[in-house]
Structure formats: structure tokens, C-alpha cells
């Protein structure tokens, strides 16, 4: 594998990981918002 190919593969891997992390982060935000909604409802 040439240097360029190696760099391309690494970038591809990094982008895939970033995409997965963003999906996970979005899911966590949804869950936290749901918990906040429950606390707000319970507090009223």
C-alpha cells in the first residue's frame, strides 16, 4: 500500500468513527432530554 493509500484509509476510518460517535451522541442527547422531561413533569 502506498503512503497516499494508507492516508486515505486512515481518513476513511476516522470519518466512519466520527459518524458513529455523532450518532451515539445524538442518542444520548435524546435520552437526557427524556429524563429532563420526566423530572420537569414530576416537579410540577
N, CA, C and O of each residue as an XYZ file, in Angstrom:
176
protein
N       0.852     -1.196      0.000
C       0.000      0.000      0.000
C       0.887      1.245      0.000
O       1.833      1.337      0.782
N       0.585      2.187     -0.864
C       1.379      3.417     -0.934
C       1.012      4.336      0.251
O       0.017      4.126      0.944
N       1.835      5.329      0.444
C       1.608      6.288      1.527
C       0.241      6.969      1.370
O      -0.497      7.137      2.341
N      -0.078      7.353      0.133
C      -1.366      8.007     -0.134
C      -2.540      7.100      0.193
O      -3.532      7.532      0.780
N      -2.413      5.830     -0.198
C      -3.486      4.872      0.087
C      -3.660      4.683      1.590
O      -4.783      4.601      2.088
N      -2.560      4.615      2.296
C      -2.604      4.455      3.752
C      -3.306      5.645      4.396
O      -4.169      5.479      5.258
N      -2.927      6.841      3.968
C      -3.547      8.058      4.497
C      -5.033      8.079      4.192
O      -5.844      8.427      5.051
N      -5.395      7.703      2.962
C      -6.807      7.660      2.557
C      -7.602      6.692      3.437
O      -8.705      7.007      3.884
N      -7.026      5.514      3.679
C      -7.683      4.510      4.511
C      -7.853      5.006      5.948
O      -8.901      4.810      6.563
N      -6.822      5.644      6.464
C      -6.897      6.180      7.829
C      -7.974      7.262      7.932
O      -8.752      7.283      8.885
N      -8.010      8.150      6.953
C      -9.031      9.202      6.950
C     -10.435      8.608      6.871
O     -11.355      9.069      7.547
N     -10.585      7.586      6.040
C     -11.875      6.913      5.903
C     -12.316      6.321      7.241
O     -13.474      6.441      7.641
N     -11.363      5.678      7.924
C     -11.646      5.081      9.230
C     -12.027      6.153     10.255
O     -12.980      5.983     11.015
N     -11.285      7.245     10.268
C     -11.567      8.338     11.203
C     -12.958      8.915     10.949
O     -13.709      9.164     11.893
N     -13.299      9.125      9.695
C     -14.611      9.688      9.352
C     -15.725      8.731      9.775
O     -16.746      9.168     10.306
N     -15.538      7.436      9.546
C     -16.535      6.446      9.962
C     -16.721      6.469     11.474
O     -17.847      6.409     11.968
N     -15.610      6.555     12.210
C     -15.681      6.593     13.673
C     -16.371      7.867     14.148
O     -17.176      7.827     15.079
N     -16.064      8.986     13.520
C     -16.697     10.257     13.883
C     -18.204     10.192     13.658
O     -18.988     10.678     14.473
N     -18.594      9.587     12.543
C     -20.014      9.443     12.223
C     -20.715      8.609     13.291
O     -21.809      8.952     13.738
N     -20.074      7.508     13.697
C     -20.653      6.638     14.731
C     -20.736      7.370     16.067
O     -21.732      7.255     16.781
N     -19.694      8.119     16.403
C     -19.703      8.888     17.651
C     -20.829      9.927     17.649
O     -21.483     10.140     18.670
N     -21.045     10.559     16.521
C     -22.102     11.560     16.419
C     -23.469     10.921     16.609
O     -24.338     11.499     17.261
N     -23.668      9.728     16.044
C     -24.936      9.014     16.221
C     -25.151      8.659     17.688
O     -26.249      8.809     18.223
N     -24.074      8.184     18.331
C     -24.146      7.830     19.747
C     -24.463      9.074     20.584
O     -25.296      9.029     21.489
N     -23.796     10.166     20.271
C     -24.018     11.425     20.974
C     -25.468     11.887     20.817
O     -26.096     12.302     21.791
N     -25.994     11.819     19.611
C     -27.384     12.210     19.365
C     -28.342     11.359     20.194
O     -29.325     11.866     20.734
N     -28.053     10.075     20.289
C     -28.886      9.157     21.077
C     -28.835      9.530     22.563
O     -29.861      9.527     23.242
N     -27.660      9.844     23.052
C     -27.517     10.245     24.458
C     -28.280     11.543     24.747
O     -28.915     11.674     25.793
N     -28.214     12.486     23.829
C     -28.939     13.743     23.993
C     -30.444     13.478     24.069
O     -31.138     14.059     24.903
N     -30.942     12.604     23.199
C     -32.373     12.248     23.231
C     -32.764     11.661     24.576
O     -33.803     12.009     25.138
N     -31.920     10.761     25.092
C     -32.207     10.125     26.388
C     -32.178     11.138     27.525
O     -33.034     11.112     28.410
N     -31.195     12.027     27.499
C     -31.106     13.049     28.549
C     -32.315     13.982     28.500
O     -32.847     14.371     29.540
N     -32.741     14.335     27.302
C     -33.928     15.177     27.160
C     -35.163     14.484     27.710
O     -36.016     15.123     28.326
N     -35.261     13.176     27.491
C     -36.394     12.411     28.020
C     -36.366     12.407     29.553
O     -37.398     12.582     30.202
N     -35.186     12.206     30.115
C     -35.041     12.232     31.578
C     -35.404     13.613     32.133
O     -36.103     13.719     33.141
N     -34.927     14.662     31.471
C     -35.256     16.023     31.900
C     -36.762     16.267     31.872
O     -37.314     16.886     32.782
N     -37.414     15.785     30.838
C     -38.863     15.952     30.713
C     -39.576     15.266     31.877
O     -40.543     15.800     32.422
N     -39.093     14.076     32.258
C     -39.690     13.342     33.382
C     -39.506     14.125     34.683
O     -40.447     14.267     35.463
N     -38.300     14.628     34.913
C     -38.038     15.418     36.126
C     -38.899     16.667     36.170
O     -39.448     17.008     37.218
N     -39.023     17.354     35.034
C     -39.849     18.564     34.978
C     -41.300     18.236     35.293
O     -41.955     18.942     36.061
N     -41.800     17.153     34.691
C     -43.190     16.745     34.913
C     -43.399     16.357     36.379
O     -44.439     16.664     36.962
N     -42.438     15.701     36.957
C     -42.546     15.264     38.358
C     -42.492     16.456     39.314
O     -43.081     16.430     40.394
N     -41.783     17.488     38.900
C     -41.607     18.652     39.767
C     -42.793     19.594     39.781
O     -42.855     20.489     40.624
N     -43.731     19.417     38.873
C     -44.853     20.350     38.784
C     -46.089     19.836     39.489
O     -47.118     20.510     39.501
